[in-house]
XYZ file of C-alpha atoms in Angstrom:
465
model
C 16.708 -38.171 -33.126
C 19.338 -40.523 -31.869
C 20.804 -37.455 -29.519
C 16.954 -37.301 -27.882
C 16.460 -40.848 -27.567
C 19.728 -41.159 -25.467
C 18.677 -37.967 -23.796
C 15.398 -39.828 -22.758
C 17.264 -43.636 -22.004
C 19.405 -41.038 -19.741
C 16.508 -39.740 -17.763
C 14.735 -43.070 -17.692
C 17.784 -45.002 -16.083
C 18.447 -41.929 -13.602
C 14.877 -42.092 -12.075
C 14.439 -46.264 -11.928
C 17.956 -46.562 -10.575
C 18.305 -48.007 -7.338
C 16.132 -50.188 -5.768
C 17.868 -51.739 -2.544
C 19.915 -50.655 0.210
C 22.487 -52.036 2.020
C 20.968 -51.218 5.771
C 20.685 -54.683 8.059
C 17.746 -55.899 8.605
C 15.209 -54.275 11.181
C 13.100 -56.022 13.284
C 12.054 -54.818 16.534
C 13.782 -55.501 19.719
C 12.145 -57.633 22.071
C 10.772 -55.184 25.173
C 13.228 -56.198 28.094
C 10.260 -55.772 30.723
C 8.355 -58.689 32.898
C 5.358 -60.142 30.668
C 2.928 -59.428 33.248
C 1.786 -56.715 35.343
C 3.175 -56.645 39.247
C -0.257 -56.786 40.547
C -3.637 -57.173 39.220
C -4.439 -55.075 36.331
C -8.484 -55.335 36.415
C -8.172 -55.308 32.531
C -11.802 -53.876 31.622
C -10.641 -54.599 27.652
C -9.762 -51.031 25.935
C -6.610 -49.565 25.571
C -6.479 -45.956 27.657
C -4.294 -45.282 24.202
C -8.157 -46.118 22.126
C -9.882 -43.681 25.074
C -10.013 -40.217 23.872
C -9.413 -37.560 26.831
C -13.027 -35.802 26.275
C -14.099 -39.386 27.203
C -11.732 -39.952 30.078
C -12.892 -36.323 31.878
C -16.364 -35.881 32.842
C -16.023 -32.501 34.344
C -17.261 -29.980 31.876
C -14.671 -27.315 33.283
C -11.518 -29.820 32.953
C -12.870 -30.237 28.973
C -13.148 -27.038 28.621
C -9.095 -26.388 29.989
C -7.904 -28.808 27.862
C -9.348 -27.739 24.619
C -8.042 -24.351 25.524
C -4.363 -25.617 26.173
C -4.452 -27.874 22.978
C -5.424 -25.145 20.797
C -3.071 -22.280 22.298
C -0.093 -24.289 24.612
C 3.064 -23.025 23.005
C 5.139 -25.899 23.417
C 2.657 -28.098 21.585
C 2.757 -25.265 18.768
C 7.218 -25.917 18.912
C 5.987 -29.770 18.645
C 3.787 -29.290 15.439
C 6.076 -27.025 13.843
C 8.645 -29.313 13.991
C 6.713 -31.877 12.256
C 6.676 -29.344 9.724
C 10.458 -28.909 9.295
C 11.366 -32.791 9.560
C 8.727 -32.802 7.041
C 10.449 -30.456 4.637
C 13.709 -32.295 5.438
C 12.304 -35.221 4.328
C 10.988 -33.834 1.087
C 14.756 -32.151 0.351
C 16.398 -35.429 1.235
C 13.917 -37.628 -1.183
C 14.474 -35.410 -4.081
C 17.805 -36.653 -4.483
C 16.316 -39.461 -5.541
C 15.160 -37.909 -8.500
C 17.318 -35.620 -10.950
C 16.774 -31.682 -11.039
C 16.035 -30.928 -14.930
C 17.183 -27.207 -15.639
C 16.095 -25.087 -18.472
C 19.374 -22.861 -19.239
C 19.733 -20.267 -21.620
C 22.487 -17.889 -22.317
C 25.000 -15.902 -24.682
C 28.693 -15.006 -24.927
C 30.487 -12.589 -26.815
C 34.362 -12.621 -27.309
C 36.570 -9.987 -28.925
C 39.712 -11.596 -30.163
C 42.754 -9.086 -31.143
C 44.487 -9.364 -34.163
C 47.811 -10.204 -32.184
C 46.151 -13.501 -31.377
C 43.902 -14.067 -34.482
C 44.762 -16.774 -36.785
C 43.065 -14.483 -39.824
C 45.775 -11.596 -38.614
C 42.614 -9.090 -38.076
C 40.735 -8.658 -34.615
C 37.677 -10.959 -34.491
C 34.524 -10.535 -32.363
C 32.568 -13.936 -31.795
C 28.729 -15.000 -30.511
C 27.628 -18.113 -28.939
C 23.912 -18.176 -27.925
C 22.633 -21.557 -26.079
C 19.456 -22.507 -25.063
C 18.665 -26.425 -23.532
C 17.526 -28.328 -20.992
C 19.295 -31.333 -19.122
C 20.595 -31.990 -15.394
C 23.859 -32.272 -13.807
C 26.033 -34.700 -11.321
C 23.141 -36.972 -10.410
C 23.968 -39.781 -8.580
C 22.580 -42.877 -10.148
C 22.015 -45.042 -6.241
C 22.602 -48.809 -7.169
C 23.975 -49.207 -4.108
C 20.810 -47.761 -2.292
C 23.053 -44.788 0.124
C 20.681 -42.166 -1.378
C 17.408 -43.877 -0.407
C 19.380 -44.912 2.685
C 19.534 -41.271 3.679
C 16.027 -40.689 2.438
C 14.398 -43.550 4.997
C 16.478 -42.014 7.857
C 14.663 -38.976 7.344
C 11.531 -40.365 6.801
C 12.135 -41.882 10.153
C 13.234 -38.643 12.051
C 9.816 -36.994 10.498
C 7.738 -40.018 11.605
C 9.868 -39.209 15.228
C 8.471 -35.698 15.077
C 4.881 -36.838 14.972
C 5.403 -39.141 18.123
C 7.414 -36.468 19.917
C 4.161 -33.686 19.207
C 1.533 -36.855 20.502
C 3.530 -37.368 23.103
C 3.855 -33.547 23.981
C 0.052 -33.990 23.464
C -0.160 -36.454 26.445
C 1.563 -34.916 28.936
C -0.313 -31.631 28.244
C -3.890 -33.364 28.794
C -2.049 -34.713 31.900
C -0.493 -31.535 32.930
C -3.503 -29.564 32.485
C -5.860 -32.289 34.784
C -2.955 -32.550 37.175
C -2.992 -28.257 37.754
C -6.841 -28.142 37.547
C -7.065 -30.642 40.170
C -4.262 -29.013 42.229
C -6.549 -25.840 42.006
C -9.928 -27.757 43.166
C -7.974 -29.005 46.082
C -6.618 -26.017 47.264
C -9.983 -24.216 46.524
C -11.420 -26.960 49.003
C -8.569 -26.655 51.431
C -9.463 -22.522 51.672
C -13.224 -22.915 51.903
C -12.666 -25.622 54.620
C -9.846 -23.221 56.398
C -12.289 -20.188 56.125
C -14.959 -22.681 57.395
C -13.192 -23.292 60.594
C -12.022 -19.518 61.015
C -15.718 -18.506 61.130
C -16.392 -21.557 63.750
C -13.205 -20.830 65.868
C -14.269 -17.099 65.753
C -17.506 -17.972 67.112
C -15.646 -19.958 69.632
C -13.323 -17.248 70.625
C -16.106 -14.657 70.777
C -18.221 -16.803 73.449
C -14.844 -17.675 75.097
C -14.612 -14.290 75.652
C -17.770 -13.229 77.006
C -17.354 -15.949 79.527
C -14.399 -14.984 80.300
C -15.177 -11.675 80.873
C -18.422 -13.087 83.654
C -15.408 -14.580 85.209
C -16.505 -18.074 84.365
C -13.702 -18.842 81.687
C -9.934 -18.380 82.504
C -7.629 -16.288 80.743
C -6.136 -19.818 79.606
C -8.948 -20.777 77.981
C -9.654 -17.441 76.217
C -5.864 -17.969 74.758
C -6.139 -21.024 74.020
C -9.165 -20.267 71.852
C -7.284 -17.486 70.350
C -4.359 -19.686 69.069
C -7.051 -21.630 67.247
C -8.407 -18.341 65.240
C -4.792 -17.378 64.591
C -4.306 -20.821 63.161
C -7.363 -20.572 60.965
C -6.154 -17.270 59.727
C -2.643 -18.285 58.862
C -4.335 -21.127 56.922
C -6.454 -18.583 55.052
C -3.860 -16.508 54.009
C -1.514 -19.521 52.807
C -4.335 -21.272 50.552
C -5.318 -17.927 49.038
C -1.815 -17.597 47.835
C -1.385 -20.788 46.300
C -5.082 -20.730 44.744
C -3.530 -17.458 42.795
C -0.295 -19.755 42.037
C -2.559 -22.574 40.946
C -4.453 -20.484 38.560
C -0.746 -18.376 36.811
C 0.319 -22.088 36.504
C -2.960 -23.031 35.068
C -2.767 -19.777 32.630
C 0.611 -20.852 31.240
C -0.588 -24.534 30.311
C -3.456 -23.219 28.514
C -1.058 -20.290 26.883
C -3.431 -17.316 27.601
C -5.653 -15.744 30.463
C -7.686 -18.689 32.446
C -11.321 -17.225 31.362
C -13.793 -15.821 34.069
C -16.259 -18.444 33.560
C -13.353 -21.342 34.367
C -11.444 -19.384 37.278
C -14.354 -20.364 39.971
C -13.032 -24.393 39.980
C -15.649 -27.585 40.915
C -15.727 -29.670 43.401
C -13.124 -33.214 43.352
C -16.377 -35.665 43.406
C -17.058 -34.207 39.495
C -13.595 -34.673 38.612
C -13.827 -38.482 37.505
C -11.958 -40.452 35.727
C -12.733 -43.626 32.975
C -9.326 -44.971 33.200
C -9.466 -48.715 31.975
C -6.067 -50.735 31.965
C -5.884 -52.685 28.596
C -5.677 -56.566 28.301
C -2.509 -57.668 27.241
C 0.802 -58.080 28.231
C 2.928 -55.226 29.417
C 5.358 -55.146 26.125
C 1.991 -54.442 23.816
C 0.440 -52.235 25.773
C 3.684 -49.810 26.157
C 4.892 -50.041 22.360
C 1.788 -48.262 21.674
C 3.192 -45.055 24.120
C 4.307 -42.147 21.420
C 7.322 -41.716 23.672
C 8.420 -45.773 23.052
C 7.726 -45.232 19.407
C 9.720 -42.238 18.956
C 12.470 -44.040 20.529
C 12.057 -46.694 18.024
C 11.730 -44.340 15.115
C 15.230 -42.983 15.933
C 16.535 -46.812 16.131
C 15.193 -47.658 12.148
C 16.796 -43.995 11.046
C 19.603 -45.389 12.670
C 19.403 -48.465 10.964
C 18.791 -46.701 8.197
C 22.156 -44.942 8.115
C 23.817 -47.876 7.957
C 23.160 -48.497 4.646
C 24.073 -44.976 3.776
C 27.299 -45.959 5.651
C 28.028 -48.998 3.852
C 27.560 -48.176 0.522
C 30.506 -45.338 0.276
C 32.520 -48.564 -0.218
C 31.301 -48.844 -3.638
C 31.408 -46.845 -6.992
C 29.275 -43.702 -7.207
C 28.036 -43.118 -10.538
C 26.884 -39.402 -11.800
C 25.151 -38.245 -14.984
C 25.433 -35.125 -16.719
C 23.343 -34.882 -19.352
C 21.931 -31.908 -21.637
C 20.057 -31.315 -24.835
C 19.030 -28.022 -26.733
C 20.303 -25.714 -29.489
C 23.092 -23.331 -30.061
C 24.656 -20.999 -32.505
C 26.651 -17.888 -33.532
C 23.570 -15.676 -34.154
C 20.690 -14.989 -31.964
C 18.228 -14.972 -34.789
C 19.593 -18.519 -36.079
C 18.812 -20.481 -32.341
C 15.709 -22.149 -33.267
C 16.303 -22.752 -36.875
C 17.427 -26.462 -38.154
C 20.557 -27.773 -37.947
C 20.972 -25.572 -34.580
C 20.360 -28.745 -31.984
C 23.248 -29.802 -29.669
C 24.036 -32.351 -26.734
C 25.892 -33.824 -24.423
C 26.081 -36.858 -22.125
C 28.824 -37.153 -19.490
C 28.883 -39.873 -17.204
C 31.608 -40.146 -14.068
C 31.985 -43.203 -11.858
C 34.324 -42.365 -8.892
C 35.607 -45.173 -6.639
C 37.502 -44.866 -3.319
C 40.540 -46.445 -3.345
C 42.570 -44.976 -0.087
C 41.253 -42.828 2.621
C 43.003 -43.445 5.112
C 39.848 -45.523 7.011
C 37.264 -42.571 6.764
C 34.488 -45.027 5.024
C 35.296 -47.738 7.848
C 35.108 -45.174 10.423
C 32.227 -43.741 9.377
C 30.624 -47.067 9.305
C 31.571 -48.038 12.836
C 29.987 -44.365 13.779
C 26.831 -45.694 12.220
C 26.527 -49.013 13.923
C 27.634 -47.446 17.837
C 25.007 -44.597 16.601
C 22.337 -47.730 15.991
C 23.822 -49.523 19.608
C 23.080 -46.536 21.311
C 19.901 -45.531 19.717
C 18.590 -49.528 20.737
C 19.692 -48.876 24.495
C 17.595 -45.975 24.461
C 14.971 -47.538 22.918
C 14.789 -50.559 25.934
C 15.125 -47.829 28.282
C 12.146 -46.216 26.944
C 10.187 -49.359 27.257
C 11.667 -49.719 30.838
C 10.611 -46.297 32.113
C 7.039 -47.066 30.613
C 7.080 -50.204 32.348
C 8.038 -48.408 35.433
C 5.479 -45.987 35.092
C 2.620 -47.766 34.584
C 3.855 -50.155 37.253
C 3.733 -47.371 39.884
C 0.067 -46.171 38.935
C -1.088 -49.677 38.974
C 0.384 -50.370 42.306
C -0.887 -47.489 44.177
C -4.476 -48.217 42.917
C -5.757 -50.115 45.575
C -3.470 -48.740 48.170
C -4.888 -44.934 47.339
C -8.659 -46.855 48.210
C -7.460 -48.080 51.520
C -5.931 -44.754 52.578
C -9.831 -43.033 51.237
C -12.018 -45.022 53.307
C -9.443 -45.081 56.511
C -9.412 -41.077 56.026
C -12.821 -40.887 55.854
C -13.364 -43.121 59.057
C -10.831 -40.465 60.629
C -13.090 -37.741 59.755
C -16.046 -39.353 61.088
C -14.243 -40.342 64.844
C -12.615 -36.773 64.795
C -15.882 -34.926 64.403
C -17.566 -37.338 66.752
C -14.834 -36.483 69.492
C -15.292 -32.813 68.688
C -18.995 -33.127 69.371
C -18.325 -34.942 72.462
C -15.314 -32.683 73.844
C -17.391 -29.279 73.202
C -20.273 -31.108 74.905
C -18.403 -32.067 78.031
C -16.733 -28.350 78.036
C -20.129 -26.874 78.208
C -20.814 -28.895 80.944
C -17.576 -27.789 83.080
C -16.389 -31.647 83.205
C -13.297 -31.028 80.708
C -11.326 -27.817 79.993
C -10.930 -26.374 76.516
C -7.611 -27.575 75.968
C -9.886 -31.207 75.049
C -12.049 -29.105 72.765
C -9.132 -27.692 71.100
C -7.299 -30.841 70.396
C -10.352 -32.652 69.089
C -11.052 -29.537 66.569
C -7.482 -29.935 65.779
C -7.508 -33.264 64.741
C -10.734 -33.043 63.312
C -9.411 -29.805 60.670
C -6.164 -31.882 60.168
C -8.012 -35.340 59.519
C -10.799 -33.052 56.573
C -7.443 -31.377 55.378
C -5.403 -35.063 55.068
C -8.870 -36.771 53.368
C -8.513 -33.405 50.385
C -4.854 -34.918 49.956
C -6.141 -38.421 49.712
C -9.162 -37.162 47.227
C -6.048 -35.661 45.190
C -3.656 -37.998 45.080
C -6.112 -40.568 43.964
C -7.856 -38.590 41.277
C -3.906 -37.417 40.317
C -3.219 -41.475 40.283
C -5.765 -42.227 37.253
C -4.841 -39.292 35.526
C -1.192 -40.470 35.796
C -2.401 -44.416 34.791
C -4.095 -42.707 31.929
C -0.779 -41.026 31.048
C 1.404 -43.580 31.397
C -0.398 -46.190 29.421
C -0.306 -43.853 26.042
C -4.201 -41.975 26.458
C -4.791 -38.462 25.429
C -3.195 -38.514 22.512
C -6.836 -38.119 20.635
């Protein structure tokens, strides 16, 4: 029994040992970015981060994209996956922590010749073994094991920021291309619109001109604005088949029939709420921040790991079972065996590999906190941008849509007075020029402000649920 019982202490010590590491301190870095916004927030009092995306989107077509890309995006599916494998790292790299207990069992047989014997006569000799122990574990007093072990619990929580950030920027990406396609569906329908109308035009043009009562001027003139229409056509039914292959390859299969025919931009609102707070809370929440930090505390982490191949490591091999000459004799009494063998190795020259490797670890942690401010400075940036070209985007809408108003107005006017034979047609065409360039400009506007909240959204950490 006394073999057993220091088989057991054995076991005992290897799986309680260690219980500190030698890694510095972490606390996070204070988030080198002003503490208030650069203009006025309008804080409504939730986080975009707390608003989910089937919340933020009202239109039922935009939900329906989404879903699609979430379930079937293949990039997403490379960000998952590799929450799986830093995951399995993670599991390898903690079971050092614990020793690996082996059940052996073998047999040897050995045919001495008589030259050698010590009887003078050829010998033949069994050994059959059967026990169950482990071998070189490293007992971690001085913590580099679990060291290792939180730097790759680190990386794996890294993985799961990296996939909810890949998560953002898909709800983003697939908004962004679905309102991309809504424009340019409205910029076709408006340019097909205004081909019928000039068509029209040119027809009547053409009658008069042929009664002698419109010149040839005219009658070109009204031409160039059908040609115009038609070039128009043909350009926005292009990029309507771009938007929907780009649309297709976000959502990583066919866009389905029932979602190809896209809305109009006056469904496709947006809930988008800027938190209260100061800047350097609301951006630590952003996956892409956290993953940066993540990669400073494995960093920090590593450290320790670095630090503690300046001390004594100290393995265990231990093993307990039975033996003996005959196969039918193993498991009778008197046929137990053991043995303990404990190593401590401790480095006395290397020539500075331990120091060097430690100064790799700290510039490895110096560059890992850079990245992390710069993180929290491109966030800032960011969110900075959105915010700024809030109001500005509502200025530019209601100035466009004035525009509209005076060009269609003038175009009213202009074709009026032409009828009459007080102005030529070259007044009609410039006020239907201006008024098809002012409805195209106010579809940009629509765009770019509807893209601006889905950006703000983005930016400030939402659609990650």
């Amino acid at each position: 029994m006394p073999r057993m019982t220091l088989l057991a202490a054995a076991l005992a010590s290897a799986v309680l040992a260690g219980c500190a590491t030698l890694a510095p301190d972490y606390a996070r870095p204070a988030a080198p970015v002003p503490q208030q916004w650069p203009v006025d927030a309008g804080a409504t009092g939730t986080a975009a981060a707390d608003i989910g995306w089937q919340d933020f989107f009202t239109d039922a077509r935009l939900r329906q994209l989404i879903a699609l890309a979430l379930d079937n995006n293949r990039d997403l599916r490379v960000a998952a996956l590799n929450i799986e494998k830093a995951r399995a790292q993670y599991q390898i790299q903690r079971a050092d922590l614990f020793p690996t207990v082996q059940a052996t069992a073998g047999g040897t047989g050995q045919r001495t010749p008589a030259s050698l014997s010590t009887t003078g006569q050829a010998m033949t000799t069994h050994q059959y073994t059967a026990g169950l122990g482990f071998a070189s574990y490293e007992l971690d007093f001085f913590g580099r094991i679990r060291s290792l072990k939180d730097q790759a619990l680190y990386q794996f929580l890294g993985t799961e920021e990296a996939r909810r950030s890949a998560q953002i920027s898909l709800v983003a990406e697939v908004a962004s291309a679905y309102l991309t396609l809504v424009a340019d569906n409205e910029r076709l329908k408006l340019a097909e619109e205004t081909r019928v109308s000039q068509q029209s035009s040119y027809d009547l043009t053409k009658r008069r001109f042929e009664l002698g009562s419109a010149s040839e001027l005219d009658l070109r003139q009204a031409q160039t604005s059908v040609d115009s229409a038609r070039v128009d056509v043909a350009r926005y039914t292009g990029q309507l088949a771009q938007d929907r292959n780009a649309l297709a390859l976000l959502l990583g299969g066919p866009l389905p029939d029932e979602l190809a025919q896209p809305g109009e931009l006056g469904s496709v609102s947006a809930l988008a709420g800027v938190p209260d707070g100061v800047p350097a809370d609301v951006l630590q929440r952003r996956p892409d921040v956290l993953q940066a930090e993540r990669a400073l505390q494995a960093a920090n982490a590593n450290i320790g790991a670095a630090r503690a191949a300046y001390f004594p490591s100290i393995t265990l091999t231990a093993k307990g079972g039975v033996a003996s000459s005959q196969l039918s004799d193993l498991f009778k009494g008197g046929a137990g065996s053991w043995s303990f063998a404990p190593q401590i190795s401790l480095p006395i020259f290397d020539a500075g590999r331990i120091s060097a490797n430690l100064k790799v670890a700290e510039t490895d942690r110096a560059i890992s906190l850079a990245q992390y401010e710069k993180a929290v400075q491109t966030a800032f940036r960011e969110a900075a941008d959105a915010l700024s070209l809030r109001t500005p985007l509502e200025g530019q809408l209601a100035a466009q849509q004035s525009l509209v108003d005076a060009t269609a107005a003038s175009y009213r006017l202009s074709k009026a007075r032409f009828d009459k034979g007080v102005d030529s047609y070259l007044a009609v065409l410039d006020s239907q020029r201006a008024q098809y360039s002012a409805e195209q400009s106010l579809i940009t506007v629509r765009l770019a402000g509807l893209s601006n909240q889905v950006t703000l959204y983005k930016v400030l950490g939402g659609g990650a649920k």
